[in-house]
XYZ file of C-alpha atoms in Angstrom:
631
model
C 107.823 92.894 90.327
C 106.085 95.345 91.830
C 103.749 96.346 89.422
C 103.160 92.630 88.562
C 101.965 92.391 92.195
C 99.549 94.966 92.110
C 98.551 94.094 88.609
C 97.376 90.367 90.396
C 95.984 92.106 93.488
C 93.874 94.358 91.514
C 92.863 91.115 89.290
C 91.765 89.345 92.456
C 90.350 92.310 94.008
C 88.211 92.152 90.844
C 86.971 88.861 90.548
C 85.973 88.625 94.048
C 83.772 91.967 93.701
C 81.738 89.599 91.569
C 81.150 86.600 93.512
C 78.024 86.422 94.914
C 77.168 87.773 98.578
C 76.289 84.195 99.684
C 79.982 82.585 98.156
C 81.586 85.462 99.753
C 80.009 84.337 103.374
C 81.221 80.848 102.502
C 84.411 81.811 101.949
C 84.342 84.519 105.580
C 83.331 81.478 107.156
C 86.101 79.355 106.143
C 88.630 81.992 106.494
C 87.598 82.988 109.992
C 87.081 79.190 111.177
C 90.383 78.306 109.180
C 92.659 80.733 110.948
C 92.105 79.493 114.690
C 92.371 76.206 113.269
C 95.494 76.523 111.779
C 96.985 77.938 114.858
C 95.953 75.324 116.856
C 96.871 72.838 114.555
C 99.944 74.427 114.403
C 100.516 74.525 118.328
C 99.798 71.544 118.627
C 101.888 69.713 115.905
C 104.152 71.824 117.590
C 103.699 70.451 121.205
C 103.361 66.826 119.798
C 106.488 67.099 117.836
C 108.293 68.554 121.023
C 107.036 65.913 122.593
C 107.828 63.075 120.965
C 111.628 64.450 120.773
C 111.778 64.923 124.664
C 110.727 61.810 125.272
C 113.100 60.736 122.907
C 115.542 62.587 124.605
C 114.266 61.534 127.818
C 114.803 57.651 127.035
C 117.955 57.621 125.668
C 119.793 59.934 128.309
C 118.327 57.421 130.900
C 119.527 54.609 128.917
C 122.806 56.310 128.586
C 123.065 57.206 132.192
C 122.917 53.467 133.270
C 125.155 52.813 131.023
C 127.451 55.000 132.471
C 126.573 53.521 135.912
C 127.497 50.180 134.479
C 131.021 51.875 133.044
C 131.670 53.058 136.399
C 130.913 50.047 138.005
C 133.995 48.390 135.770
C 136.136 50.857 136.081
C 136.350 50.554 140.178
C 136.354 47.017 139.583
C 138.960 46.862 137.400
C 140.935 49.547 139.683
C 140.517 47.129 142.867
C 142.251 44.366 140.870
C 144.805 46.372 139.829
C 145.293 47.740 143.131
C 144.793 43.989 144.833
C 147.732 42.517 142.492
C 150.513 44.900 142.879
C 149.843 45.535 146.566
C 150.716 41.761 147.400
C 154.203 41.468 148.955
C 154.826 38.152 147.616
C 154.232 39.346 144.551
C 156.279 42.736 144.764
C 159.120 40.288 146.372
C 159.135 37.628 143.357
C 159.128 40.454 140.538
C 162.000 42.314 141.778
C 164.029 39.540 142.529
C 167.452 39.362 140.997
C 168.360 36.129 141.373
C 166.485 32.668 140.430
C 164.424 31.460 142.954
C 164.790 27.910 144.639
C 162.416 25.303 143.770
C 160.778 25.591 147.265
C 159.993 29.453 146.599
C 158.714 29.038 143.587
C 156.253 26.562 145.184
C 155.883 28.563 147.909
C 154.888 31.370 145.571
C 152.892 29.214 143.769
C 150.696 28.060 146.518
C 149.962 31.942 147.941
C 150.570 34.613 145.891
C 149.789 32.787 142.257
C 147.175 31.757 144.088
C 145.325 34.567 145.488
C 146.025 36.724 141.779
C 143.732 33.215 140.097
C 141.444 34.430 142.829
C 141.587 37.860 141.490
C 140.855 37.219 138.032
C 137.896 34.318 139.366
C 135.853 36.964 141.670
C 135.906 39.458 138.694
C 135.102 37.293 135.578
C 134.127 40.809 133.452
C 138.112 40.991 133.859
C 139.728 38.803 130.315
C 143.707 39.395 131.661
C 145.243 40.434 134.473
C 148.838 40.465 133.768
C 152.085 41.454 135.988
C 155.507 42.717 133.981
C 158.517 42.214 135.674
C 161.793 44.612 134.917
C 163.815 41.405 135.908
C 165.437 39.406 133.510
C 165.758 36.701 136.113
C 162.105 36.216 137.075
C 160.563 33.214 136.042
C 157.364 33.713 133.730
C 154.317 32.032 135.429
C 151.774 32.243 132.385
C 149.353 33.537 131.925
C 149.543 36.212 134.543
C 153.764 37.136 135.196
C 155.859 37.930 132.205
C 158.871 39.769 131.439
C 158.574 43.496 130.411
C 160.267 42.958 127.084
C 157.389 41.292 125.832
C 155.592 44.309 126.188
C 158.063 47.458 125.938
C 157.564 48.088 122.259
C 154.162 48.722 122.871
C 152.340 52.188 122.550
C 151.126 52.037 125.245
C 154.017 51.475 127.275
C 155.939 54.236 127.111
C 152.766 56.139 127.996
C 152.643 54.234 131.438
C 156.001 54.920 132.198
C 155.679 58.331 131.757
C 152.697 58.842 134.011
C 155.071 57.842 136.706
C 152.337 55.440 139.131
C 149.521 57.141 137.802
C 146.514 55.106 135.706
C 146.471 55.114 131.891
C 143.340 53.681 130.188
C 143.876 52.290 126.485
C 141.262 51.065 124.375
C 142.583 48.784 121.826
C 140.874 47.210 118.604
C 142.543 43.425 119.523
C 143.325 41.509 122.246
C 146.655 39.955 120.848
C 147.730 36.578 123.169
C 151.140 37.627 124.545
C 151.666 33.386 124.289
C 151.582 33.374 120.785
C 151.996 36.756 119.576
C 155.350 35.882 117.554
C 153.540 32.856 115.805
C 151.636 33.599 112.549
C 148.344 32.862 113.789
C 146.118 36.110 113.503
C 144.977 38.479 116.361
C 141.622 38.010 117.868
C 139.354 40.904 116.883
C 138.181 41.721 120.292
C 137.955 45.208 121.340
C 139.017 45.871 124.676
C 140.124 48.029 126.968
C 143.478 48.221 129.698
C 144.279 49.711 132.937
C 148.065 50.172 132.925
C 149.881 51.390 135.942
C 153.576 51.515 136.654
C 155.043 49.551 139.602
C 157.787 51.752 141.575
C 159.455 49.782 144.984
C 160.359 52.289 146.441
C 158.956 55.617 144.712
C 161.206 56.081 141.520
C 162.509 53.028 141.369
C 160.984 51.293 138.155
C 159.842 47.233 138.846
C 157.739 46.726 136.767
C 154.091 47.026 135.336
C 150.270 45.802 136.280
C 147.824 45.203 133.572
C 144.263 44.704 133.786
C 142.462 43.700 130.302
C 138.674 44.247 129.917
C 136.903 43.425 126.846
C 134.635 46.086 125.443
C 131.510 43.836 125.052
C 131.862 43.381 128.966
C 132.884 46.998 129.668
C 129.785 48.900 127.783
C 127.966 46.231 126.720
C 125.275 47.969 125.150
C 128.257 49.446 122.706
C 128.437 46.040 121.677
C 125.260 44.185 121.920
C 123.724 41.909 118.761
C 121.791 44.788 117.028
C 117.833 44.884 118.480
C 116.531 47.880 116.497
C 117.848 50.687 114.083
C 116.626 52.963 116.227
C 119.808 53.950 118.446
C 123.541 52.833 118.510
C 126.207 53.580 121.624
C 130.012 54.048 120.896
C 132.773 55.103 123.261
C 135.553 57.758 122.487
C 138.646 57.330 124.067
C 140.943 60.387 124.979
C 142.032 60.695 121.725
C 138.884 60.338 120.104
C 138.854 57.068 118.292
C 135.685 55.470 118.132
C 134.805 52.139 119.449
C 130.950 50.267 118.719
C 129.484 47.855 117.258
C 129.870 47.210 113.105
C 127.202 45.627 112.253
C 124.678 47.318 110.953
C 126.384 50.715 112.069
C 125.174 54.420 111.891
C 129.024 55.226 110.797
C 129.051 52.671 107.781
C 125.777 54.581 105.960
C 127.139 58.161 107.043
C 130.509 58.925 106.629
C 130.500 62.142 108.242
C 129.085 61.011 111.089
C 132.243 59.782 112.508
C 134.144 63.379 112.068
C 130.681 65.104 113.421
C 130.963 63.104 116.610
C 134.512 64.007 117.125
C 134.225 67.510 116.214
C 131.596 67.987 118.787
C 133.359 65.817 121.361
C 136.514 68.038 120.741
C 134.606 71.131 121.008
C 132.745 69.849 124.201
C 136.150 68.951 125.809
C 136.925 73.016 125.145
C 133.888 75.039 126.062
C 131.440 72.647 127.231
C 128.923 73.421 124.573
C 127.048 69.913 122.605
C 125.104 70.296 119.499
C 122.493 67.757 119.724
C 121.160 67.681 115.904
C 122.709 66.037 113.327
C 121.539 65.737 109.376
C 122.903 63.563 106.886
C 121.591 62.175 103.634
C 118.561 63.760 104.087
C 118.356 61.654 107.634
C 117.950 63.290 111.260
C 120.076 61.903 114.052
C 119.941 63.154 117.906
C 123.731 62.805 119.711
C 123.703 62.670 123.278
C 126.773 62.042 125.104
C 127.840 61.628 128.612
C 131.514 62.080 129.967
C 133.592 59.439 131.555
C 135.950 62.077 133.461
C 137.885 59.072 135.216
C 139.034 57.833 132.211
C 139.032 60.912 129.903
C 136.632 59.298 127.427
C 132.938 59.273 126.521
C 129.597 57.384 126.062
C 127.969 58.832 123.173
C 124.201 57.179 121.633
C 123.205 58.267 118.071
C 119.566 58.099 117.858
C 117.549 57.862 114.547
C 114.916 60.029 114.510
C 113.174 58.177 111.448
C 110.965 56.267 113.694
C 110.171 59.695 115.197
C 109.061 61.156 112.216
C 107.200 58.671 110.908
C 104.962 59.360 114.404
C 105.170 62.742 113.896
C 104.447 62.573 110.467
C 101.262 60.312 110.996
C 100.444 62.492 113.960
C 100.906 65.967 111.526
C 98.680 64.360 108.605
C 95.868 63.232 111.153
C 95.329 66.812 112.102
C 95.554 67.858 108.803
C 92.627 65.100 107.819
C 90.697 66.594 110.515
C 90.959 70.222 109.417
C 89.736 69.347 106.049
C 86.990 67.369 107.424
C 86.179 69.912 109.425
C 86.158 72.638 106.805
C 83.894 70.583 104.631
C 81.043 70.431 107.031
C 81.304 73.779 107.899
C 81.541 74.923 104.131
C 78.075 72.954 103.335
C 76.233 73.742 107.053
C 77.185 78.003 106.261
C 75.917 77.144 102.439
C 72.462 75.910 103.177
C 72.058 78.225 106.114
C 72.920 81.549 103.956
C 70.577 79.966 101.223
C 68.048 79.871 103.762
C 68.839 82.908 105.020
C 69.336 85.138 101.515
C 66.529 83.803 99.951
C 64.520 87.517 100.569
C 67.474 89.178 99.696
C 67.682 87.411 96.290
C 64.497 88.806 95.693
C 64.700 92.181 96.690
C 67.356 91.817 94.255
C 65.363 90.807 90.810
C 63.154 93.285 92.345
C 65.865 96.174 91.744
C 67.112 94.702 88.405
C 63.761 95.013 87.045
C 63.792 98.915 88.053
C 67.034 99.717 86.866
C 65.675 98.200 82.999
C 62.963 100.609 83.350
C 60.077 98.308 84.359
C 57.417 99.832 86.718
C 58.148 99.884 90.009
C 54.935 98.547 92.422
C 55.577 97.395 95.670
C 57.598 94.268 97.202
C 56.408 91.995 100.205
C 59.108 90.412 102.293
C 57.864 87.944 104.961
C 59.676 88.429 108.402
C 61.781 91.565 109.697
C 65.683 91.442 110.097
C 67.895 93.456 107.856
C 66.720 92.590 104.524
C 63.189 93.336 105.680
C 63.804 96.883 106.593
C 65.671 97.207 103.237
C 62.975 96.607 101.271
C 60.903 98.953 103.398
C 63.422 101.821 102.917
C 63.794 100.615 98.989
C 60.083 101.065 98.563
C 60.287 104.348 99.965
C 63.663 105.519 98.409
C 61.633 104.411 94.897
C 58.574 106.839 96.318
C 61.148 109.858 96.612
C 62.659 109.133 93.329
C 59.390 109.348 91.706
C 58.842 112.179 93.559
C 62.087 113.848 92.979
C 62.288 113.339 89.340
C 59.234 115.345 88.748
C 61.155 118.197 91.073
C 64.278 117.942 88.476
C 62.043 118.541 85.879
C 60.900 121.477 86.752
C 64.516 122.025 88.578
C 65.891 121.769 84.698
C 63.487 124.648 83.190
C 64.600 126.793 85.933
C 68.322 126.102 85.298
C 67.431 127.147 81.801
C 66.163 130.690 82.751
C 69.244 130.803 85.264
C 72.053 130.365 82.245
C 69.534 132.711 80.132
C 70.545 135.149 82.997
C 74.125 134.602 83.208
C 74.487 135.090 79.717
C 73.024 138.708 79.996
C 74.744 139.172 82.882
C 77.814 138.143 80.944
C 76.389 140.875 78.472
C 76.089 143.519 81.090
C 79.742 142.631 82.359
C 80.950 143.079 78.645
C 79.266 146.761 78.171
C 80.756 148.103 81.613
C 84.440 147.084 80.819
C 83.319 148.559 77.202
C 82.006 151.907 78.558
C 85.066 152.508 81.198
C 87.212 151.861 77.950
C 85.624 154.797 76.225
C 85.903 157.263 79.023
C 89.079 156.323 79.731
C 89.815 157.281 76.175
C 87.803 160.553 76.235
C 90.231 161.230 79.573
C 93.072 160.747 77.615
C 91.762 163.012 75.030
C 91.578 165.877 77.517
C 94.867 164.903 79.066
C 93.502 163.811 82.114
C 95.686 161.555 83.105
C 94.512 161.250 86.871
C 91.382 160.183 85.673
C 92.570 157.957 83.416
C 94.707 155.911 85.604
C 91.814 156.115 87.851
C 89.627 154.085 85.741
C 92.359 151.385 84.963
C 92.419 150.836 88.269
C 89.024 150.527 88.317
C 88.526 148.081 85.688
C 91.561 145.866 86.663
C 89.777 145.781 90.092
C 86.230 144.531 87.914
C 88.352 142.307 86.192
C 89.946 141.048 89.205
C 86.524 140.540 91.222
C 84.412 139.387 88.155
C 86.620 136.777 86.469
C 86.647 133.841 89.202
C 88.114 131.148 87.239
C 89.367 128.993 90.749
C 89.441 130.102 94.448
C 93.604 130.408 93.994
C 95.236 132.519 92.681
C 98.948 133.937 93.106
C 100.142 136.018 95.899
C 101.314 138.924 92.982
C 98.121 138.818 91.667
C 96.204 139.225 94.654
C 98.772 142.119 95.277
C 98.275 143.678 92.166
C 94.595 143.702 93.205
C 95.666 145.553 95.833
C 97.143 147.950 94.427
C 94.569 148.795 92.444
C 92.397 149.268 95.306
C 94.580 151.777 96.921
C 94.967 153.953 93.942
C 91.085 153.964 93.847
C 90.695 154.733 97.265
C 93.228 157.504 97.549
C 91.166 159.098 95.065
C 88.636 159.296 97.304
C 90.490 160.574 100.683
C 92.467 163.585 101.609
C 94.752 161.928 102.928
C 96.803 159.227 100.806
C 97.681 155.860 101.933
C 101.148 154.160 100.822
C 101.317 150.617 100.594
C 104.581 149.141 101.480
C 105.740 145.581 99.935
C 108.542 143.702 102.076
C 108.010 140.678 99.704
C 110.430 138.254 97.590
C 110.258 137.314 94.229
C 110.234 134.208 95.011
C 107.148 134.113 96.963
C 104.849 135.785 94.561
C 104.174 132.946 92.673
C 103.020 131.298 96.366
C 99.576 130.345 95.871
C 96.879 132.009 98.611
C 93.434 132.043 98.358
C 91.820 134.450 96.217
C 90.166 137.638 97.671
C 91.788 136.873 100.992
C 93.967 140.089 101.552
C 92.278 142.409 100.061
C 89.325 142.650 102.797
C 91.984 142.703 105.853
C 93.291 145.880 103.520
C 90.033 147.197 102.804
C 89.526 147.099 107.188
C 92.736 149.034 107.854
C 91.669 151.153 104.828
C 88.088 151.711 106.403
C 88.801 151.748 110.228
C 92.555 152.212 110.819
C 92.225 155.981 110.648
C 88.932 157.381 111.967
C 87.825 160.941 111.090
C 87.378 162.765 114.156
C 90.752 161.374 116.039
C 94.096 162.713 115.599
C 95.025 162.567 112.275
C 98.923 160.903 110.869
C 100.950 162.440 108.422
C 101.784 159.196 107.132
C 99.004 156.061 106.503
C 100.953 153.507 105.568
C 99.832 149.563 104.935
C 102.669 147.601 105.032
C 103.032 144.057 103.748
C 105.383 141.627 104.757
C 105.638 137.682 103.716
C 108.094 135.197 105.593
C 108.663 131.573 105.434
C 108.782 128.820 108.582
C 109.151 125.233 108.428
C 107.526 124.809 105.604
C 104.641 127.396 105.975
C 103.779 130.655 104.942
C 103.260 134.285 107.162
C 101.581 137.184 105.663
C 101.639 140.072 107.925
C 99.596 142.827 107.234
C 100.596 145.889 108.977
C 98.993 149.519 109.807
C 100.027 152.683 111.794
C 96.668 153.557 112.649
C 94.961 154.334 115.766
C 95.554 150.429 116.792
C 93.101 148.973 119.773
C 92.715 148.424 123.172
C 93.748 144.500 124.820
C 90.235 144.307 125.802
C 88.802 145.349 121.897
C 91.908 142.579 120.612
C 90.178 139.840 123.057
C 86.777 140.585 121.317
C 88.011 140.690 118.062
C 89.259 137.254 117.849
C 86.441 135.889 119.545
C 84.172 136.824 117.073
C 86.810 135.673 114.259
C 87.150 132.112 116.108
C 83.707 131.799 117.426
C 81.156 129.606 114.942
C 78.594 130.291 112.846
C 75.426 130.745 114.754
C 71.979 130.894 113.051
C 70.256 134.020 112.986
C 73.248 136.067 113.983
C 73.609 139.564 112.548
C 76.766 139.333 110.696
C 76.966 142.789 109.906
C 77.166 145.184 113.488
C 79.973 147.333 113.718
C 81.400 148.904 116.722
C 81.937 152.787 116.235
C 85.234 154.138 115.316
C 87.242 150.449 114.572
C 86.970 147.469 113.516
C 83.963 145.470 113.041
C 82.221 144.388 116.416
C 81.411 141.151 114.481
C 84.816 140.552 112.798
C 82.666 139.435 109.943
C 84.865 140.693 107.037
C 88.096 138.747 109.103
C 86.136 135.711 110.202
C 85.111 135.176 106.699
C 88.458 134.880 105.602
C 89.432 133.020 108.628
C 87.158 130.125 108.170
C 87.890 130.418 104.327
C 91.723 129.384 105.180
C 90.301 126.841 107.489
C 87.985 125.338 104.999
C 90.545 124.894 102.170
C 93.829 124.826 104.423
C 92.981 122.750 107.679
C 92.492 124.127 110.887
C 96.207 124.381 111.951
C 95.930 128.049 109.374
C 94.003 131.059 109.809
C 94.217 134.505 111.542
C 95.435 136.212 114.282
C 95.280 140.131 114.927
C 97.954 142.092 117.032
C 97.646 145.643 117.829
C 99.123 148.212 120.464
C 96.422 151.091 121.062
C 97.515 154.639 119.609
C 100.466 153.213 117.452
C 99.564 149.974 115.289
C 97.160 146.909 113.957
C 98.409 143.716 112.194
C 96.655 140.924 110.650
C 99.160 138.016 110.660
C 97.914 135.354 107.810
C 99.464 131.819 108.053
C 98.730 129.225 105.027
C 100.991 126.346 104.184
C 103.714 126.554 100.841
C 101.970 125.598 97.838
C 103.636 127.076 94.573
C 100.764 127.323 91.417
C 104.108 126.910 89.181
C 104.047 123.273 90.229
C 107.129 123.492 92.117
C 106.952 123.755 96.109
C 110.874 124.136 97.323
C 111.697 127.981 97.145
């Protein structure tokens, strides 16, 4: 996948090298006006569709909230009727009586109590039944307001009532079934409603009887009910136990089945933790729940709003801004292509101009009206073309010298050939005579030739550096009274690091050269020792002599000539008498050498106590010419 990525990158990288400078502006153009104008599309599609769902939102939860007033405002109602009926004493007095009642109470009873419970039911007509049961068997029914409780005791929710012991219990029922006729066959009225049932205890424990107040849902939350106006929103109230009542006509629930259970499920979770989910999906439709509770009753209002009109606004809104971006592209697209037309037209022919000199066509001179950029590159191309011409009659004569210079090498080469040739033949005639000083002398010597001639690369590794070395110390000690050891504290591993070549050997040939002065006291022992360690990731070299070592102040010179720059006209060669060079120039060579090819995090640093010792510490980073860099 990867490769098939690049493979397509490259491709495109490729094909837009050869578009044209003026398509390429086109397209910068587009890209940098299409990027702000995506993100503020983008924002505000964004905003808009927030928006439009707030308000949404917004409308419904208002909606909802005065329906909730409107609840309310039935509930107390209903309460105060409730409360109005069982309160009466005539009406306590006639359900609790045990024995039947003269024809003078009953229209006695008739003419008051009956009376003012009519009234009740007439100054509340939201109210469909109010309804007294009496525990009595000897009350007299007065329809359709006092009946027994047997009637009635089968019912759910009676037992429920009687357990709440004089507390409220709200049902919501799916019928309103006429007590009158509820043993004939006739079928039940489908109205939904909903009943406040309340116990009747004279005095506190002792059971009477029962107080019902009926309230059809249509009446109670009417807009749960209502003749359908839109398909826009639909309200339904949960009972305590989470059974649904609304509308059926042209119902949410009916054309999403899992609506029902989602509206549950979050009003079961709500009831827990308090948390509502607001969005709903189904059948590729959006849906917006918001719910209010009902605490007095332990139910809820809930509306179920279609967000299809919504969209459709939002999706009008979203493809008007798109319209506009394209628009809006287009004119910039053809505005940017006749301006860079206008604008390139010089540059398209400085370019035939160049074509014609790169198919060999003589070059004469190019006129382009006004300044600006492509102005001053024609000026500068006419004069590059002048210092061509004038160049290519330098490499000419450039090539004829190069000629003469290999003719050179090649004798040089010749001359290199005879020397190892003629220290070969006296190393022989040594040999001859059994001079066997002499003879190692001179393979020394011509390993050291070797060494210093053939310069194949500028690395080379660390044993063969040390091998050169040693051949330079077996030279030298030819030459001195006094011999000089060289000491290796080196790993195998670590000769085949890779260090520059021709680096060590000059901080050698110093401590050779300087290290022990004639004139000062003289060592039994000159030794050069060598040591290589390894730190995180990085190579030390130290290179270490017991000579006659220098002063602090000597040490502070010495490195600022190896650190200090190059300056012009300098004389790189001045020595200071008896040490090291004043310059440094043999160490700063090398020094700027490790820079150059290493970075400037390697290099040099010289440590010395005065009267006992000198090293050279070398630092280069772990680079192994075997190919392999983990030692």
């Amino acid at each position: 996948m990867r490769e098939r990525t690049a493979a397509l990158w490259n491709s495109f990288r490729y094909w837009w090298g050869r578009r044209s400078l003026q398509s390429r502006l086109v397209a910068a153009y587009i890209f940098i006006i299409l990027g702000p104008s995506l993100l503020v599309s983008l924002y505000s599609y964004r905003a808009i569709n927030n928006t439009y769902v707030r308000d949404a939102v917004d409308k419904n939860s208002y909606l909802l909230q005065m329906e909730r007033l409107h609840v309310l405002n039935q509930i107390e109602a209903m309460e105060r009727a409730a409360q109005m009926a069982y309160s009466d004493k005539g009406v306590q007095s006639y359900l609790i009586s045990e024995s039947d009642p003269t024809l003078g109470e009953l229209i006695d009873f008739n003419t008051t109590s009956f009376v003012n419970l009519s009234q009740i039911q007439f100054n509340n007509p939201n109210i469909e039944h109010l309804r007294l049961f009496s525990n009595s068997r000897n009350v007299h029914e007065l329809w359709p307001v006092i009946f027994r409780e047997d009637r009635v005791s089968m019912e759910p929710w009676f037992q429920k009532a009687l357990q709440l012991e004089g507390r409220e219990l709200w049902s919501f029922q799916n019928t309103d079934p006429d007590l009158m006729r509820r043993y004939s066959e006739e079928i039940d009225q489908g109205l939904p409603k909903v009943s406040l049932l309340r116990e009747i205890s004279i005095p506190a424990g002792h059971h009477i009887g029962m107080v019902q107040v009926d309230m059809l849902l249509s009446k109670f939350t009417p807009k749960a009910y209502t003749p359908v106006q839109d398909n826009e929103t639909q309200m339904l109230i949960a009972d305590e136990d989470l059974n649904l009542f609304t509308r059926t006509d042209n119902s949410f629930l009916q054309d999403n089945t899992g609506l029902t259970s989602a509206i549950t499920d979050r009003l079961a979770r709500f009831r827990k933790t308090g948390e509502w989910e607001i969005d709903y999906k189904e059948n590729g439709n959006s849906f917006m729940l918001i719910q209010t509770p009902l605490e007095h009753i332990n139910a809820s209002l809930v509306t179920v709003v279609s967000m299809k009109g919504v969209m459709k606004d939002i999706s009008r809104t979203r493809n008007l801004i798109i319209g506009v971006n394209i628009g809006f592209i287009f004119l910039v697209t053809a505005i940017a292509y006749v301006l860079n037309a206008f604008i390139l037209k010089n540059l398209r022919r400085l370019t035939e101009t160049m074509k014609k000199v790169r198919r060999g066509e003589p070059y004469g001179s190019i006129r382009v009206s006004g300044g600006g950029e492509v102005g001053e590159l024609a000026h500068h191309f006419s004069k590059l073309m002048n210092t061509i011409n004038t160049l290519v009659a330098q490499a000419v004569h450039k090539q004829a010298l190069s000629k003469e210079a290999e003719l050179r090498t090649l004798h040089n080469q010749i001359d290199a050939h005879f020397l190892y040739n003629t220290l070969e033949n006296i190393k022989m005639l040594a040999e001859i005579e059994n001079q066997r000083t002499i003879s190692d002398a001179l393979t020394r010597l011509g390993g050291m030739m070797r060494y210093n001639f053939k310069w194949s690369g500028e690395y080379v590794k660390l044993k063969d550096e040390i091998r050169h070395i040693q051949n330079y110390i077996e030279v030298m000690n030819i030459r001195f009274e006094h011999t000089i050891q060289l000491e290796l504290n080196i790993d195998s591993a670590y000769l085949e690091v890779e260090v520059l070549k021709m680096s060590l050997q000059p901080i050698v040939e110093n401590s050779v050269k300087h290290a022990w002065n004639a004139g000062e006291v003289e060592l039994t022992d000159r030794v050069v020792r060598i040591d290589v360690t390894e730190a995180e990731g990085d190579i030390f070299i130290a290179l270490r002599d017991n000579g006659l070592g220098l002063t602090p102040e000597r040490v502070t010179a010495l490195h600022e000539a190896i650190y200090a720059k190059e300056e012009p006209g300098a004389d790189p060669s001045g020595t200071s008498a008896g040490g090291y060079k004043a310059g440094g120039v043999g160490l700063r060579n090398v020094h700027q050498r490790l820079q150059l090819f290493y970075g400037e995090a390697y290099g040099l640093e010289v440590q010395s106590q005065a009267g006992k010792w000198t090293t050279v510490f070398m630092s280069l980073p772990k680079v192994l010419l075997t190919g392999d860099n983990q030692l």
